[in-house]
Coordinates of C-alpha atoms and ligand atoms in Angstrom, one line a residue:
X1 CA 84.4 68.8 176.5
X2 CA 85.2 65.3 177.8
X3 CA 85.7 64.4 181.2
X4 CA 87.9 61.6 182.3
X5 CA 88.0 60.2 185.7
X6 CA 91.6 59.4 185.9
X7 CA 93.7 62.6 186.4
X8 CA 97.6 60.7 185.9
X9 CA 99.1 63.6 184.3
X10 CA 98.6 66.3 186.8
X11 CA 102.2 68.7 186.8
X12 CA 103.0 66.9 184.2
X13 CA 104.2 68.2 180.7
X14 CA 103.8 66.8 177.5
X15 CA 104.5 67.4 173.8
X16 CA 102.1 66.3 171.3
X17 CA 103.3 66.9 167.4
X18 CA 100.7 66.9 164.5
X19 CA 98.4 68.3 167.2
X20 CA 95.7 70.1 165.3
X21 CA 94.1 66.4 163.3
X22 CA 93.6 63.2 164.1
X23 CA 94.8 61.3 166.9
X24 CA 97.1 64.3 167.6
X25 CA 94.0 66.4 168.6
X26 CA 92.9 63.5 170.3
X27 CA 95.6 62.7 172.4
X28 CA 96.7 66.2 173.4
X29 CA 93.0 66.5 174.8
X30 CA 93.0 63.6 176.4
X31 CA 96.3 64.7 178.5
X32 CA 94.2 67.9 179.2
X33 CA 91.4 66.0 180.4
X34 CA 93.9 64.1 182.5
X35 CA 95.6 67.1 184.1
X36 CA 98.6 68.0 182.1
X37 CA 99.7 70.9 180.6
X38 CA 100.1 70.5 176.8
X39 CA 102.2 71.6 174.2
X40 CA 100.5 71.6 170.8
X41 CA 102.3 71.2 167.8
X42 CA 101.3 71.4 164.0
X43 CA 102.5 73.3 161.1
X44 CA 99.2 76.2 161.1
X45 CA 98.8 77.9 163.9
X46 CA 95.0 78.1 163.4
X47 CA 94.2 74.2 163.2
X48 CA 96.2 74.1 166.5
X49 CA 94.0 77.3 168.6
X50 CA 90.9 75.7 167.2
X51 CA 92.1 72.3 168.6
X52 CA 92.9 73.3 172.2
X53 CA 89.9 76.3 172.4
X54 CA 87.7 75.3 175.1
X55 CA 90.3 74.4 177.5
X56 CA 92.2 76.5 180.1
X57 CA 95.0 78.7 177.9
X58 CA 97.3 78.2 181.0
X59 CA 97.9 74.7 180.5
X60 CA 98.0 75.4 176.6
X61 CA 101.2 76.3 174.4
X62 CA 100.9 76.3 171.0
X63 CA 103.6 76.4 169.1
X64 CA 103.6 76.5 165.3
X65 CA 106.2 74.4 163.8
X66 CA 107.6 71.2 161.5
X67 CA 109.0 68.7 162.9
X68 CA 111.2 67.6 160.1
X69 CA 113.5 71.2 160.3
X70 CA 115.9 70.3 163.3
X71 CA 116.3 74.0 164.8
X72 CA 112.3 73.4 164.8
X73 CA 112.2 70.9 167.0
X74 CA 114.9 72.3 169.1
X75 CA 112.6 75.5 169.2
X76 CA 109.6 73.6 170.4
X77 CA 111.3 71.9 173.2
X78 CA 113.0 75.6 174.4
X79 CA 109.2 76.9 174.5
X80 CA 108.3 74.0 176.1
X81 CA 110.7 74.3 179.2
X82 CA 110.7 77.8 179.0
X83 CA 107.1 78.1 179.9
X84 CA 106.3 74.9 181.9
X85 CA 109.9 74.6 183.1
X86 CA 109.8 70.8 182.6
X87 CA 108.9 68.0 180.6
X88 CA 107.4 64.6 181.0
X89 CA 106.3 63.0 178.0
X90 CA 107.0 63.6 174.2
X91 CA 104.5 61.9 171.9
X92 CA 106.3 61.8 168.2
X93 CA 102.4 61.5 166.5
X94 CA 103.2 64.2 163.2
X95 CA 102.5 62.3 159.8
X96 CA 102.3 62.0 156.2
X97 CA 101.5 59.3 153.8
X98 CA 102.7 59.0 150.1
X99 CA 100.9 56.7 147.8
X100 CA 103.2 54.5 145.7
X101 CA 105.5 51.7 144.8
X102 CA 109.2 52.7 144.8
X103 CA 109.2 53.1 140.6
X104 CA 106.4 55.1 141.0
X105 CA 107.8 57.4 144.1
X106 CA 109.1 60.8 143.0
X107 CA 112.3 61.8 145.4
X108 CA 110.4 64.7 146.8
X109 CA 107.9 62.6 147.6
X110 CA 110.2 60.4 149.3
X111 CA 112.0 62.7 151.3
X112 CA 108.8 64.5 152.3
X113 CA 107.7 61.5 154.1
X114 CA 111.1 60.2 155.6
X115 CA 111.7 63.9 156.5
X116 CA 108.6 63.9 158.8
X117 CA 107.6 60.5 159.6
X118 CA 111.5 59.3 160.6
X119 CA 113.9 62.3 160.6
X120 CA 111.0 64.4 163.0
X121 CA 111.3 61.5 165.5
X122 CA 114.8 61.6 165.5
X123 CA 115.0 65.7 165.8
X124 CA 112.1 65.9 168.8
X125 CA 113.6 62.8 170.6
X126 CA 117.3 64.1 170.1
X127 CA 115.9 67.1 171.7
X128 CA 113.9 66.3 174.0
X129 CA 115.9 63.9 176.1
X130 CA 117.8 65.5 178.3
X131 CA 114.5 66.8 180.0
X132 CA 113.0 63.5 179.8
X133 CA 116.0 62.1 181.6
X134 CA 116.0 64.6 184.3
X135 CA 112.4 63.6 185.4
X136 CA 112.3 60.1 184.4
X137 CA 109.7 60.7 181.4
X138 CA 109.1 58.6 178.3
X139 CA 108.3 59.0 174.6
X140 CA 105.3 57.4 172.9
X141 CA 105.5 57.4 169.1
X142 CA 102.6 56.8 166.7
X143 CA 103.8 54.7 164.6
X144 CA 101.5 52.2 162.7
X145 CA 100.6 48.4 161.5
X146 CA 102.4 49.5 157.8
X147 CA 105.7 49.9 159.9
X148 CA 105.8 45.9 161.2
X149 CA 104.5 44.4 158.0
X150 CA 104.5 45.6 154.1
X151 CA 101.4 47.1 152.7
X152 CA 100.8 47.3 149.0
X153 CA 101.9 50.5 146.9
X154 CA 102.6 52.6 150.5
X155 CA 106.7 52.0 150.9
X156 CA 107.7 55.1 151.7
X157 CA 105.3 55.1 154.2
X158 CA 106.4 51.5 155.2
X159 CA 110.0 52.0 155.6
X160 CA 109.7 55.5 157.6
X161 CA 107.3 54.0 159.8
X162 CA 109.8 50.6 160.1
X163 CA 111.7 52.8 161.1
X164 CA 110.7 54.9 164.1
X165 CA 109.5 50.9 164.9
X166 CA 112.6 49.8 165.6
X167 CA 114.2 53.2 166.5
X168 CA 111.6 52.8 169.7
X169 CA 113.2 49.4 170.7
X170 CA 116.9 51.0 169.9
X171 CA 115.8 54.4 172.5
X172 CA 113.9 51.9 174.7
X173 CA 117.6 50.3 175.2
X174 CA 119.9 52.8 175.1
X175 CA 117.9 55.5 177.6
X176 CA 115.7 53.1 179.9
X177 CA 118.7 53.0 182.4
X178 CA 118.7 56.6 182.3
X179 CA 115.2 56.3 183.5
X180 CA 113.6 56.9 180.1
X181 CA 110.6 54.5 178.3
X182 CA 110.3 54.8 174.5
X183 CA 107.3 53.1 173.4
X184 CA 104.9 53.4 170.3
X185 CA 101.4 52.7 169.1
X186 CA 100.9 50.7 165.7
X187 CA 97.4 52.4 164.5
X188 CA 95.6 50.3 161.3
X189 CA 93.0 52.1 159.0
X190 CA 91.5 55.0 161.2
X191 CA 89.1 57.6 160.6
X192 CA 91.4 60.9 160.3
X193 CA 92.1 63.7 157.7
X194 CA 94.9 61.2 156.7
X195 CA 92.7 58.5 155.4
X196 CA 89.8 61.0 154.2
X197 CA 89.8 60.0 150.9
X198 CA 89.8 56.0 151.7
X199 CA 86.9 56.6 154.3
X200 CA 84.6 57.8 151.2
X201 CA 85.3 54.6 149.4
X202 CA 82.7 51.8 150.3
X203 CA 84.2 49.3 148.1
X204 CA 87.8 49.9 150.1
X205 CA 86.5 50.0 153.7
X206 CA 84.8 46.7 152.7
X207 CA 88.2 44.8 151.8
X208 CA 89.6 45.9 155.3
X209 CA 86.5 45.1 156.8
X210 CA 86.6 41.9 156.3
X211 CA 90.8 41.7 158.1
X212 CA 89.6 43.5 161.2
X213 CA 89.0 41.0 163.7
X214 CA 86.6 43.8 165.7
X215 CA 85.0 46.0 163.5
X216 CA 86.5 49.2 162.1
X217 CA 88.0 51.2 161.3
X218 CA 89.6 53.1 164.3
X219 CA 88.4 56.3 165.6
X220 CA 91.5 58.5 167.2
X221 CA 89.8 57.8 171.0
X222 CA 91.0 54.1 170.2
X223 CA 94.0 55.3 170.1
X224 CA 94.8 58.1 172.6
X225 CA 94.2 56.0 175.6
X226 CA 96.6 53.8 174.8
X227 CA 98.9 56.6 174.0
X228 CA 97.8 58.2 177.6
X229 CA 98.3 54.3 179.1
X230 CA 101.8 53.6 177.5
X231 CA 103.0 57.8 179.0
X232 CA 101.4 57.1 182.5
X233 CA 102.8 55.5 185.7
X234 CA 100.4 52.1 184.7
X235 CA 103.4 51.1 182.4
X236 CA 105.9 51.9 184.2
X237 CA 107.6 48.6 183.5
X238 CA 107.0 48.6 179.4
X239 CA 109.6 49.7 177.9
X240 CA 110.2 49.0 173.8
X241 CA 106.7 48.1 172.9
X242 CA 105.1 48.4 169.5
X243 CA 101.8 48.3 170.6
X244 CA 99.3 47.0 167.8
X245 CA 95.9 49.4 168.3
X246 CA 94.7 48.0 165.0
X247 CA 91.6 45.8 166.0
X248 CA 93.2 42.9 165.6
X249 CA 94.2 43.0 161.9
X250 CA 97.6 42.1 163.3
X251 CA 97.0 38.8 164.4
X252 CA 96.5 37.3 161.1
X253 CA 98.5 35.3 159.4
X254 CA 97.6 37.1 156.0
X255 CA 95.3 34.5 154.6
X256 CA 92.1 35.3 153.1
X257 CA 88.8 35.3 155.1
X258 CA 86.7 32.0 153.8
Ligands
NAD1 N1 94.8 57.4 160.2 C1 95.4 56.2 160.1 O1 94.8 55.3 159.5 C2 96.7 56.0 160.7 C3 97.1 54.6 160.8 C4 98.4 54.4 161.4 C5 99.2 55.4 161.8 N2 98.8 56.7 161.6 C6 99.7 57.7 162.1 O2 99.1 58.5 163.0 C7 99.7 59.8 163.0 C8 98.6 60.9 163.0 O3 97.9 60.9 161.8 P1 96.4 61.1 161.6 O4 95.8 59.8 161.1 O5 95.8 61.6 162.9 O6 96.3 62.1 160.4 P2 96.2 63.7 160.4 O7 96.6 64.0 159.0 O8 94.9 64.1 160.9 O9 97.3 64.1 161.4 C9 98.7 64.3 161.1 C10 99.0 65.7 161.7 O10 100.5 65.9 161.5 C11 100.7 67.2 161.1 N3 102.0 67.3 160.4 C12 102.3 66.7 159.2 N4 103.6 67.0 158.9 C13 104.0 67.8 159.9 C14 105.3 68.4 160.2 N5 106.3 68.3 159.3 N6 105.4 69.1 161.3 C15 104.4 69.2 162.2 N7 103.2 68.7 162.0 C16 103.0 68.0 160.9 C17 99.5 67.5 160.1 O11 99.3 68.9 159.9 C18 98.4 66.8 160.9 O12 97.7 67.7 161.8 C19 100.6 59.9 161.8 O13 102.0 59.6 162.3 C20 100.1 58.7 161.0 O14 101.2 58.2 160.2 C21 97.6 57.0 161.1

């Protein structure tokens, strides 16, 4: 079990989706380590109890659910403030990735990913605010690097993600009056169940080698602290941020290494 020094979260509540993988896992532990009582999300109930064993089940909820059905995400936030009786932060980090140029994309697969990636922001945020506004909380989204530049063959992927980018400035506007900050993280290549496949190719972790700055790829920890940083009272004046976590593969221009 890890063991941070910083305790920001304590009486606080937060929702992590996609909660059982990845930087999901990652960041709802983190918030545990921190003090909070967390809400894990994730379609199988049994990723999601293997995730959170180890902590205390009184600051655990799991609730089994996808994020892209609306009554869903209304049911996640009911359990939520049903049990905990508030909520602070909602982290929109539930994700899928389709493989493909748009004459190659089947409309399932399309809709599959705007459906989770885009449509399950829109459904837990829509849901979620009222309580966020009643105790002045904020929303962290994981989006990524692929929604604030193209990638090749990935544009499903790339306009969901441009989306919940510029959906996190739109919220950040419309709600920070009401005492609510909408931020996001903007992940690059990072080790998950995501990009399994890609990890066991030498020859492709090579190519992206050689466009991060620091060396990669990402491991989820790089990314939960920022999540933790962007939910807690340090940022309390960021607001609308897309906050590259993507060692530095963002501050290219896009030309080649020499
Ligand atoms: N791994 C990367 O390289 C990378 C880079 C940038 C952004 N991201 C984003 O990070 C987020 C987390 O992905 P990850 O890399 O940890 O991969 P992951 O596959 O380990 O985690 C995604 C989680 O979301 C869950 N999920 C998927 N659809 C869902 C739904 N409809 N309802 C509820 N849960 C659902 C999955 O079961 C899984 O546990 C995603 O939004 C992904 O797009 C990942």
């Amino acid at each position: 079990m890890r063991r941070h020094s910083m305790q920001r979260f304590e009486n606080q509540v937060v929702i992590v989706t996609g909660a059982g993988s990845g930087i999901g896992k990652a960041t709802a532990l983190r918030f545990l380590d921190e003090g909070a009582r967390v809400v894990f999300v994730g379609r199988e109930k049994s990723k999601l109890d293997k995730a959170a064993s180890g902590f205390q089940q009184d600051r655990v909820l799991i609730v089994e659910a996808d994020v892209s059905i609306e009554s869903d995400a209304e049911k996640i936030v009911k359990e939520t403030t049903d049990r905990f009786g508030r909520l602070d932060t909602l982290v929109n980090n539930a994700g899928v990735h389709a493989q493909g140029k748009v004459d190659e994309l089947s409309t399932d697969a399309w809709r599959k990913v705007m459906a989770t990636d885009l449509d399950g922001v829109f459904f837990m945020s829509r849901a979620a605010l009222p309580h966020l506004k009643y105790v002045g909380g904020s929303i962290v989204n994981t989006a990524s690097v692929s929604g604030t530049g193209g990638d090749w063959s990935m544009a499903a992927y790339n306009a969901a993600k441009g989306g919940v980018v510029n959906l996190t400035r739109a919220m950040a506007m419309d709600h920070g009056k009401e005492g609510v900050r909408v931020n996001a993280v903007c992940p690059s290549l990072s080790r998950t169940e995501m990009t399994e496949d890609m990890m066991s190719d030498e020859k492709l972790l090579e190519k992206f080698n050689e466009r991060f700055a620091l060396r990669g790829p990402g491991q989820p920890e790089h990314v939960d602290s920022v999540i933790a940083f962007l939910a807690s009272e340090d940022a309390c004046f960021v607001t609308g941020v897309n906050l590259p976590v993507d060692g530095g593969v963002s501050a290219s221009n896009g030309q080649p290494p020499q």
